[in-house]
PDB file of C-alpha atoms in Angstrom:
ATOM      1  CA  UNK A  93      62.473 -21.109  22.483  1.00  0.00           C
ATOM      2  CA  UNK A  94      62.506 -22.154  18.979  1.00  0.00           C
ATOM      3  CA  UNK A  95      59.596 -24.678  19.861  1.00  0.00           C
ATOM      4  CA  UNK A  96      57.752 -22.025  21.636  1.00  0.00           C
ATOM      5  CA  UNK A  97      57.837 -19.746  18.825  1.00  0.00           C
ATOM      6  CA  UNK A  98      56.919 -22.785  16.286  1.00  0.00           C
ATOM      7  CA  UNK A  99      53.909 -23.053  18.521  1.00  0.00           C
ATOM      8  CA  UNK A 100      52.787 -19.207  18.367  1.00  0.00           C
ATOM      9  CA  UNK A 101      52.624 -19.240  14.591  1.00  0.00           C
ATOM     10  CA  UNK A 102      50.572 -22.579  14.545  1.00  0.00           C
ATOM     11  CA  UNK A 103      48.492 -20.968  16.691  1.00  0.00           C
ATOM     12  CA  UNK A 104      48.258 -17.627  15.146  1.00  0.00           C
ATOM     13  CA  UNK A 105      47.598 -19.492  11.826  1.00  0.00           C
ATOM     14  CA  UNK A 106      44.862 -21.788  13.162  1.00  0.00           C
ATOM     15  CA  UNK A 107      43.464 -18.302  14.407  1.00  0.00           C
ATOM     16  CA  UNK A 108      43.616 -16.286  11.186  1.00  0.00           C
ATOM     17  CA  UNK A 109      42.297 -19.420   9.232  1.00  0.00           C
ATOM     18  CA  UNK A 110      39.120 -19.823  11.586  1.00  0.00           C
ATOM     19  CA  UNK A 111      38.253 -16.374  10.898  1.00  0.00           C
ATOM     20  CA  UNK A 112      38.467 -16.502   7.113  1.00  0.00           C
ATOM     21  CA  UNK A 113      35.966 -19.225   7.248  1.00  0.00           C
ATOM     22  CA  UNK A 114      33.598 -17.657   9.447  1.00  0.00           C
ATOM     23  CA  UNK A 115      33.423 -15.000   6.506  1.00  0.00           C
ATOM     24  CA  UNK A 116      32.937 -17.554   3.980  1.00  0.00           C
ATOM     25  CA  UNK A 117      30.078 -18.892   6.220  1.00  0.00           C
ATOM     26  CA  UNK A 118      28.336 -15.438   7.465  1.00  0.00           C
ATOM     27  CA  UNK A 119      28.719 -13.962   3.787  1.00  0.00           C
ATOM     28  CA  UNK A 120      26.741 -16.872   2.301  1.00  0.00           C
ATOM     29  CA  UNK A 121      24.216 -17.263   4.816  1.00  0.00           C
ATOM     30  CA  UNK A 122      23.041 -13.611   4.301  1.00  0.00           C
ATOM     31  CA  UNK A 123      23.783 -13.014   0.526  1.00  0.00           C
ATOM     32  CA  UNK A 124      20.369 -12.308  -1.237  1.00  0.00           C
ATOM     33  CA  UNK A 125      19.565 -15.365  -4.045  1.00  0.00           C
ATOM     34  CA  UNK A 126      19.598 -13.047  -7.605  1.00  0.00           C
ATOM     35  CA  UNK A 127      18.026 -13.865 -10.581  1.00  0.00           C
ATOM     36  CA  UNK A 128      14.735 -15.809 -11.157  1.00  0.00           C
ATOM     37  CA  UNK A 129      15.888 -17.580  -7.720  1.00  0.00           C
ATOM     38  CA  UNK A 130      15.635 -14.544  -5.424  1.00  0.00           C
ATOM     39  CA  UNK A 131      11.201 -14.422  -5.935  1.00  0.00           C
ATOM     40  CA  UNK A 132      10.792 -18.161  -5.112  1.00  0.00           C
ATOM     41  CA  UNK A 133      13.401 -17.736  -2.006  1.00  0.00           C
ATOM     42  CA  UNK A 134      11.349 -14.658  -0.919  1.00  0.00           C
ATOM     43  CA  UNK A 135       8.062 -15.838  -1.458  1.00  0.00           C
ATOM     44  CA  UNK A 136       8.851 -19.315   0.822  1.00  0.00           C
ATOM     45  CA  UNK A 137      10.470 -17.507   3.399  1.00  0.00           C
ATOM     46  CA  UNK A 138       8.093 -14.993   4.012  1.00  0.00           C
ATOM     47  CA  UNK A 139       4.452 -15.449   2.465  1.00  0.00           C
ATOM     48  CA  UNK A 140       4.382 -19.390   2.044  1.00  0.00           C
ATOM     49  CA  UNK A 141       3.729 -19.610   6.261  1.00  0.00           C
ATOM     50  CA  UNK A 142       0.085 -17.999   5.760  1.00  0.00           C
ATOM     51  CA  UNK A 143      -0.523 -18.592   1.492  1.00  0.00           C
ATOM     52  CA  UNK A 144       1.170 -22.324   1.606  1.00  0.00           C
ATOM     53  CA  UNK A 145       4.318 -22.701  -0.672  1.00  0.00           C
ATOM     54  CA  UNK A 146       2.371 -23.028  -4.544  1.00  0.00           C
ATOM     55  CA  UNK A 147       0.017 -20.064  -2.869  1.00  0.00           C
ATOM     56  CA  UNK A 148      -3.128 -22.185  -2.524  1.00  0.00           C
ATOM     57  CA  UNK A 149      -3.298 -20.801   0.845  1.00  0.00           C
ATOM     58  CA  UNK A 150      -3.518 -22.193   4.617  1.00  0.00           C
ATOM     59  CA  UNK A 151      -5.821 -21.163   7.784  1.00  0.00           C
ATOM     60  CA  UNK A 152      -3.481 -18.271   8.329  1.00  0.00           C
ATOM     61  CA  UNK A 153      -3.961 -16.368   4.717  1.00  0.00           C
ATOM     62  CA  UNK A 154      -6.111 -16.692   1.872  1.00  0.00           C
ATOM     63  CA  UNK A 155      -5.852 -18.399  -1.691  1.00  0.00           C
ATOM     64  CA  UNK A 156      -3.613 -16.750  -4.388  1.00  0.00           C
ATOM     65  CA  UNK A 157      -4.348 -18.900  -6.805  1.00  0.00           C
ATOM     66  CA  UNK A 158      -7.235 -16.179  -8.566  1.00  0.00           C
ATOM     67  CA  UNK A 159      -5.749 -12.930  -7.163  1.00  0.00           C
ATOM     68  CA  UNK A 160      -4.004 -12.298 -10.355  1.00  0.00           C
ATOM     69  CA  UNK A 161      -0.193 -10.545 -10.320  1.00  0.00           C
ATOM     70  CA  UNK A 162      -1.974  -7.309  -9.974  1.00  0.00           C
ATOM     71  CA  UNK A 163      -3.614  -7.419  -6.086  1.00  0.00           C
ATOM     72  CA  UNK A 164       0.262  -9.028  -5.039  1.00  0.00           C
ATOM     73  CA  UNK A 165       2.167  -5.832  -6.630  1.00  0.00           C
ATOM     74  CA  UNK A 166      -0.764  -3.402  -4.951  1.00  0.00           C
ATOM     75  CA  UNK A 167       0.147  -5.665  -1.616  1.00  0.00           C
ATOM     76  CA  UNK A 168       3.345  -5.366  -2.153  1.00  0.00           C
ATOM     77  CA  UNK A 169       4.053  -1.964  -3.513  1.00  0.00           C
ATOM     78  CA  UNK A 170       2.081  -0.204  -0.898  1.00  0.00           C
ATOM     79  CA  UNK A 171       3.533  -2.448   2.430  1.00  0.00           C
ATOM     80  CA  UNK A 172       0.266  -3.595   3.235  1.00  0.00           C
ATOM     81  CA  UNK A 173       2.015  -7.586   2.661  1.00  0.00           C
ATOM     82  CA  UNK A 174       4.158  -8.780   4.025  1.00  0.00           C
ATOM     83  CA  UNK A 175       2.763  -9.010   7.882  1.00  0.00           C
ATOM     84  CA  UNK A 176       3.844 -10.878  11.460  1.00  0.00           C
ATOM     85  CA  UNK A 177       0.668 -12.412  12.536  1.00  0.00           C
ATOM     86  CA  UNK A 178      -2.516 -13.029  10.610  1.00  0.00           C
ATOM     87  CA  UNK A 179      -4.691 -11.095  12.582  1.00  0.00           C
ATOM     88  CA  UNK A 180      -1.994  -7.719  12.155  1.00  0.00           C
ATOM     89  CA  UNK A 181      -4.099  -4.914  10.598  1.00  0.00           C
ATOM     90  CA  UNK A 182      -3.470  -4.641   6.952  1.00  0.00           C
ATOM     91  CA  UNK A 183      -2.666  -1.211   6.169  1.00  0.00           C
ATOM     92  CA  UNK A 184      -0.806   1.075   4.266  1.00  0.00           C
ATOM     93  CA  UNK A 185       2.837   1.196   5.645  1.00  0.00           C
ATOM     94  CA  UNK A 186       6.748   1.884   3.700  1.00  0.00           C
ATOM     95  CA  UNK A 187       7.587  -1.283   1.216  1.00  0.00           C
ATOM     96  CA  UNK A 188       9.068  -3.914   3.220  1.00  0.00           C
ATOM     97  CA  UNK A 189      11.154  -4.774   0.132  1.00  0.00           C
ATOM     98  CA  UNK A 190      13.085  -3.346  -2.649  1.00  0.00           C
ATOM     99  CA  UNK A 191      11.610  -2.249  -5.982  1.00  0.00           C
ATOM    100  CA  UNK A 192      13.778  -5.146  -7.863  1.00  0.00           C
ATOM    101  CA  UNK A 193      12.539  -7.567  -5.121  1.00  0.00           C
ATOM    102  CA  UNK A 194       8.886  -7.100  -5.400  1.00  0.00           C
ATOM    103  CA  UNK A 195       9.732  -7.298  -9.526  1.00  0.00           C
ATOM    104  CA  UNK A 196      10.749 -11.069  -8.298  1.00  0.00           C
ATOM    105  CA  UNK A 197       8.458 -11.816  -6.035  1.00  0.00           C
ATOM    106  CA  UNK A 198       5.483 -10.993  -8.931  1.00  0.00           C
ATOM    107  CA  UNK A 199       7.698 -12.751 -11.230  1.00  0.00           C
ATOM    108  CA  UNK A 200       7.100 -15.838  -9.206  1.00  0.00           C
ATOM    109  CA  UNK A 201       3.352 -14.820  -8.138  1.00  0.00           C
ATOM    110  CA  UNK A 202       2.766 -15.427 -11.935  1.00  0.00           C
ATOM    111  CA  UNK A 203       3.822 -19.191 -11.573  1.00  0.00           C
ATOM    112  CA  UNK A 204       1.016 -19.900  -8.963  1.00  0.00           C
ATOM    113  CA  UNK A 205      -1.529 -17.319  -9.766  1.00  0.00           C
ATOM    114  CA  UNK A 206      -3.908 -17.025 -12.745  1.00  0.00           C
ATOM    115  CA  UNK A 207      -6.116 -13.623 -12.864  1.00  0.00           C
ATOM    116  CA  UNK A 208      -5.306  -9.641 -13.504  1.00  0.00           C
ATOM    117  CA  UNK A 209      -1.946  -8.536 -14.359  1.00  0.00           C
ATOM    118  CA  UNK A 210       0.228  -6.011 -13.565  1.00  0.00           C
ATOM    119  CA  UNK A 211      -1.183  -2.981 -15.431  1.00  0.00           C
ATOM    120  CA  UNK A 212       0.777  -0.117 -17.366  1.00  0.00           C
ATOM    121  CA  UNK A 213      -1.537   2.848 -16.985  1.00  0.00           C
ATOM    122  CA  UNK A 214      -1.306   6.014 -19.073  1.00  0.00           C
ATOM    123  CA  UNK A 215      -2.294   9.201 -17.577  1.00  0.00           C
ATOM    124  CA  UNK A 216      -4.201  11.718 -19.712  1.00  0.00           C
ATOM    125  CA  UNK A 217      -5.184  14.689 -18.335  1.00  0.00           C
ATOM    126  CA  UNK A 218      -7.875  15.218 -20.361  1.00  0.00           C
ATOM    127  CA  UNK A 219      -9.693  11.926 -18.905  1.00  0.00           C
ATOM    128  CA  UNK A 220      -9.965  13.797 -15.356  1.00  0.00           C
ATOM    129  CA  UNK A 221     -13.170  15.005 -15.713  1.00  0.00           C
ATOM    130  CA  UNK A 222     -14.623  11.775 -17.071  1.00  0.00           C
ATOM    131  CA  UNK A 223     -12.662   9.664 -14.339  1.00  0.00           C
ATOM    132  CA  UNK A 224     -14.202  12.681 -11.402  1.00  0.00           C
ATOM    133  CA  UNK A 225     -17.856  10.968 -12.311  1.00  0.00           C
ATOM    134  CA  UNK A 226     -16.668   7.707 -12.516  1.00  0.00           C
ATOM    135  CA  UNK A 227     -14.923   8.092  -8.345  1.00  0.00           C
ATOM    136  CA  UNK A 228     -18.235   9.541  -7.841  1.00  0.00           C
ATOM    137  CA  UNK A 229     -20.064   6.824  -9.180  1.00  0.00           C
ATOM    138  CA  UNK A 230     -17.925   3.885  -8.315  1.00  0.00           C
ATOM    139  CA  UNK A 231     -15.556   4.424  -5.228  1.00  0.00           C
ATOM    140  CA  UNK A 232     -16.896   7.752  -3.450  1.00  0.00           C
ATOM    141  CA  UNK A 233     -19.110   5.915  -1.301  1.00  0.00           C
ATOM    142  CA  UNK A 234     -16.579   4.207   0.666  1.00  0.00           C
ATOM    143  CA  UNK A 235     -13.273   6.504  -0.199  1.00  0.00           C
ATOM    144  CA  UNK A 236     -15.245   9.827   0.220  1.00  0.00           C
ATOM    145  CA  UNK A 237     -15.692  12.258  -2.592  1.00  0.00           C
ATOM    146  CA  UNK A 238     -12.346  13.999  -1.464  1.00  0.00           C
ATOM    147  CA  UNK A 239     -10.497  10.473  -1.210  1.00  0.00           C
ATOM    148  CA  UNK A 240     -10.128  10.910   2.402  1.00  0.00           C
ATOM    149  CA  UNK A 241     -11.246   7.445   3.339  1.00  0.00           C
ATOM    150  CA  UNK A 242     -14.413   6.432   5.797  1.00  0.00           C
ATOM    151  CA  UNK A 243     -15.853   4.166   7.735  1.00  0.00           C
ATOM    152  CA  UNK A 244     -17.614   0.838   6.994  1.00  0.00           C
ATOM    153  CA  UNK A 245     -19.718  -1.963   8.450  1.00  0.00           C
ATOM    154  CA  UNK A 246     -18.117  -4.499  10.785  1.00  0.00           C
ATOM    155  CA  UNK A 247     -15.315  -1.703  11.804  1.00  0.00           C
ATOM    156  CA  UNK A 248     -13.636  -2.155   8.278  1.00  0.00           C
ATOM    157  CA  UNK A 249     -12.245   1.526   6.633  1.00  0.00           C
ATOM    158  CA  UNK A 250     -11.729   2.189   3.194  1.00  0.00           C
ATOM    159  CA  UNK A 251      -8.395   3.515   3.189  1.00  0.00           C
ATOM    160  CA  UNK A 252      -7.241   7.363   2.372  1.00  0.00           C
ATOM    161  CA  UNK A 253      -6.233   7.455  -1.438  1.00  0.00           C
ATOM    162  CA  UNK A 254      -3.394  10.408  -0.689  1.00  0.00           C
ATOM    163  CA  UNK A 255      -0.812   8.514  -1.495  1.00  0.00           C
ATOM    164  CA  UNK A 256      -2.375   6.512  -4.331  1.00  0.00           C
ATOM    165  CA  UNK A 257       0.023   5.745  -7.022  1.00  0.00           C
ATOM    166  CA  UNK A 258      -2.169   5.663 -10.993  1.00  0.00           C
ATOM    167  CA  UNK A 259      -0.519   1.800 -11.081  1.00  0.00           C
ATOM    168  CA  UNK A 260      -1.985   1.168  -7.859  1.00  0.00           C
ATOM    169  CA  UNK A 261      -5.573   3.040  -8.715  1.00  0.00           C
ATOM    170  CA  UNK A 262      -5.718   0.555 -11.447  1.00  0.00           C
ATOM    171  CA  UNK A 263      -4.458  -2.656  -9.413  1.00  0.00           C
ATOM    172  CA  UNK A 264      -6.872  -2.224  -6.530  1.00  0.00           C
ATOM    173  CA  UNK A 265     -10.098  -1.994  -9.299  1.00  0.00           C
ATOM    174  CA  UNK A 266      -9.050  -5.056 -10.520  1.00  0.00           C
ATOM    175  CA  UNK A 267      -7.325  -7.071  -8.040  1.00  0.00           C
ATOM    176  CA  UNK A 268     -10.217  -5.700  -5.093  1.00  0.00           C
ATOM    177  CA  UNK A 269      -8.527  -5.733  -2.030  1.00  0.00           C
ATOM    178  CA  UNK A 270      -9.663  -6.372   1.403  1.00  0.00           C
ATOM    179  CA  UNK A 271     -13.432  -5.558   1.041  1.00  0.00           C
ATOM    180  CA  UNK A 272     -13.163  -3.779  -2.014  1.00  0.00           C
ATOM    181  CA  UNK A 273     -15.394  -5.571  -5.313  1.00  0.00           C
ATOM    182  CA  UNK A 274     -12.748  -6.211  -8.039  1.00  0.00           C
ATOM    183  CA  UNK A 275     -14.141  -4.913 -10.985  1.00  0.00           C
ATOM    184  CA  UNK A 276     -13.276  -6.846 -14.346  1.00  0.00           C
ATOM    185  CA  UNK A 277     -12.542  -4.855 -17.854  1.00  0.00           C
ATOM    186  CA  UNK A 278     -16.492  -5.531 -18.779  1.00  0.00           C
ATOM    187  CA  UNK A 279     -17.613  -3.586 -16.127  1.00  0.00           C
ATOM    188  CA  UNK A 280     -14.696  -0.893 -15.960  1.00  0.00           C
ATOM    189  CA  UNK A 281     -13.056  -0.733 -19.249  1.00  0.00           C
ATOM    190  CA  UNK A 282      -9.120  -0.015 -19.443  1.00  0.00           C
ATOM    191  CA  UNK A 283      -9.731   3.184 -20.598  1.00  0.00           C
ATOM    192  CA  UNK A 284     -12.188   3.725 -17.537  1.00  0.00           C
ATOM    193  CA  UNK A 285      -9.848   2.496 -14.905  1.00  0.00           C
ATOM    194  CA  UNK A 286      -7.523   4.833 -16.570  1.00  0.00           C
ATOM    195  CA  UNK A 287      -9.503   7.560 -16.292  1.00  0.00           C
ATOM    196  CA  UNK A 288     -10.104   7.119 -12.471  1.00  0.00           C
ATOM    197  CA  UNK A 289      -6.428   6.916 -12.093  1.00  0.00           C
ATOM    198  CA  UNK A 290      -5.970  10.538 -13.480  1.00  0.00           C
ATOM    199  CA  UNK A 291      -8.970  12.133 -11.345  1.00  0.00           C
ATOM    200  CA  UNK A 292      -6.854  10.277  -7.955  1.00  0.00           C
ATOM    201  CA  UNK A 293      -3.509  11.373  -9.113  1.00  0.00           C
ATOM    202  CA  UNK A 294      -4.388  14.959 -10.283  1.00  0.00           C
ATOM    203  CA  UNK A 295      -7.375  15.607  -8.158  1.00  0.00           C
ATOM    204  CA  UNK A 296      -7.224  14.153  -5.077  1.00  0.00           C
ATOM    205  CA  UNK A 297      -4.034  14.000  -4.533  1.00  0.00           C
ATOM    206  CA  UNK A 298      -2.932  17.402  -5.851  1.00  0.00           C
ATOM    207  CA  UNK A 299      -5.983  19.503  -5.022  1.00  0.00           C
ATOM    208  CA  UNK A 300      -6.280  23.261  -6.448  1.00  0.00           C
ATOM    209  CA  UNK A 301      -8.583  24.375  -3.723  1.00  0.00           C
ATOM    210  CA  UNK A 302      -9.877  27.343  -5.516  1.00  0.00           C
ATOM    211  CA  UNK A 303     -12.436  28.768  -2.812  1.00  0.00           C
ATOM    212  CA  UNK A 304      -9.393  29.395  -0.149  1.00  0.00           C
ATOM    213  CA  UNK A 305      -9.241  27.140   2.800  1.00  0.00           C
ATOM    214  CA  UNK A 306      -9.483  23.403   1.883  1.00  0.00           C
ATOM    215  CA  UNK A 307     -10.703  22.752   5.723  1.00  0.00           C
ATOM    216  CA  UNK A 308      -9.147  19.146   5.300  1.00  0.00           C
ATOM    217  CA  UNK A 309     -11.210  18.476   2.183  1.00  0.00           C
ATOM    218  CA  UNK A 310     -14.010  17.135   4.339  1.00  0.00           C
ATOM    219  CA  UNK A 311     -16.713  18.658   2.537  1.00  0.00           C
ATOM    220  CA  UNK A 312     -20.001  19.268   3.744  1.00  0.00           C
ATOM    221  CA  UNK A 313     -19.059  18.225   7.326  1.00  0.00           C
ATOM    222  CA  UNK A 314     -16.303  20.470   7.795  1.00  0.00           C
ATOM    223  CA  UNK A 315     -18.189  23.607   6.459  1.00  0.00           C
ATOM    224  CA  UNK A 316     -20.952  23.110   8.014  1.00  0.00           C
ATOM    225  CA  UNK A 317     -19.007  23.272  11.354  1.00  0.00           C
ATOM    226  CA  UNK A 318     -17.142  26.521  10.375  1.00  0.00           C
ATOM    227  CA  UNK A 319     -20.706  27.776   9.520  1.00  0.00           C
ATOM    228  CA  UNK A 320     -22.120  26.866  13.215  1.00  0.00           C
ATOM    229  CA  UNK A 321     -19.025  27.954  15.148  1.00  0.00           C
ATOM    230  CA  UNK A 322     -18.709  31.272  13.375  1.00  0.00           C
ATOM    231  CA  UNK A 323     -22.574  31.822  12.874  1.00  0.00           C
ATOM    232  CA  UNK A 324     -23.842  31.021  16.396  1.00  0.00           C
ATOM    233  CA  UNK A 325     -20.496  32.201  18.183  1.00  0.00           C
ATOM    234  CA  UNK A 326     -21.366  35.666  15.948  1.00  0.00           C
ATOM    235  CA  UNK A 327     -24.813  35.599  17.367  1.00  0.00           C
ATOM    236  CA  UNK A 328     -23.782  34.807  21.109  1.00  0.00           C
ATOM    237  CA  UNK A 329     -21.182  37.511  20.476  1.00  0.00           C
ATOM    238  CA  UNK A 330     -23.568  39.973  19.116  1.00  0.00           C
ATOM    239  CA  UNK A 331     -26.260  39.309  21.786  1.00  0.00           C
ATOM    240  CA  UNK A 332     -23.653  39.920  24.749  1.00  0.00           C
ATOM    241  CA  UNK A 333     -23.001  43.178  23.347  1.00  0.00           C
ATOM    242  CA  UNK A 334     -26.413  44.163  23.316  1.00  0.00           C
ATOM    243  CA  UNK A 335     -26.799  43.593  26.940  1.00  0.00           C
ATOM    244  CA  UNK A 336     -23.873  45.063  27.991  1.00  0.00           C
ATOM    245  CA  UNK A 337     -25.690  48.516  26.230  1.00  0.00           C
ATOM    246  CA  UNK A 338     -29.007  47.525  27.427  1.00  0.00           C
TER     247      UNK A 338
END
């Protein structure tokens, strides 16, 4: 009996110890890296397969090595990186990481990429106006004059700017992504790019609509079908009533 028992508390401590150790093990294997460490970790696990491991890219994604800090927050920030496959469509989805992880991941971006930074941008409403002619001149032929987003050659879109952050206004003039020119400071000054980041944030985004209906913000194309449906539909109306009396 007393050999019996002996063996039942081996046992049970063999047990108990195998079991702390698997702990050990599963807690390390998924603890995030911190620091300066958690970027690098990031970036190799899950952008070095398509930009290669210093970013000079690989047949499955482009070069970083000129994209500048600024296009890999706007990537970043607004869950267009990272993706599965290379030919996934790259559009705007929810941040696949955590604010203090994409802070690491650009921390290390910086390492292997030369180009435009990060930008702080200041909104002043008094630059709307000035920043509406500059959308108009500069972005509303492929983002629409309401920011809705369009169509373009070779079935590309310009994306909808609804959820456009003033940071991320800024970061996509400069960094140019997708099909989008990147315009440098001599050809849209700081104060510019500013300026077009208050007309998206306070315009676009937060419309006043002071005529009534905003019909989508289409524009023209919208009211111009309201104008046929209700004009002709008035006339076919009025017409069938007149030879109903006739």
């Amino acid at each position: 009996m007393a050999g019996n028992s002996r063996a039942v508390v081996e046992w049970i401590a063999v047990a108990v110890l195998a079991t702390a150790s698997w702990s050990v093990v599963a807690t390390a294997s998924t603890a995030q890296p911190e620091g300066s460490d958690q970027g690098r970790v990031l970036f190799q696990r899950d952008c070095a397969v398509c930009h290669g491991p210093e970013g000079s890219g690989t047949d499955r994604g482009p070069s970083l090595e000129r994209s500048g800090t600024a296009l890999v927050h706007f990537m970043l920030t607004t869950g267009r990186m990272p993706i599965d496959h290379p030919e996934e469509p790259i559009q705007r989805r929810p941040p696949a990481y955590t604010v203090d992880q994409i802070e690491a991941i650009v921390a290390h971006a910086a390492t292997l990429t030369r180009g435009p930074s990060v930008p702080e941008v200041q909104i002043d409403p008094t630059l709307q106006a000035r920043g509406g002619n500059l959308f108009r001149l500069n972005c509303a032929a492929c983002h629409q004059l309401a920011g809705t987003g369009g169509a373009l050659v070779d079935l590309e879109v310009a994306p909808a700017l609804d959820q456009a952050t003033a940071q991320q206004t800024v970061e996509a003039i400069r960094g140019g992504p997708g099909t989008m020119p990147a315009y440098s400071e001599a050809q849209i000054g700081a104060e510019d790019a500013d300026a077009i980041a208050a007309y998206v944030t306070l315009a676009l985004r937060q419309p006043a609509d002071p005529g009534g209906l905003s019909l989508g913000h289409f524009g023209p194309w919208s009211e111009g079908f309201i104008a046929w449906l209700v004009g002709l539909g008035g006339l076919l109306a009025l017409a069938a009533w007149i030879g109903r009396r006739t």
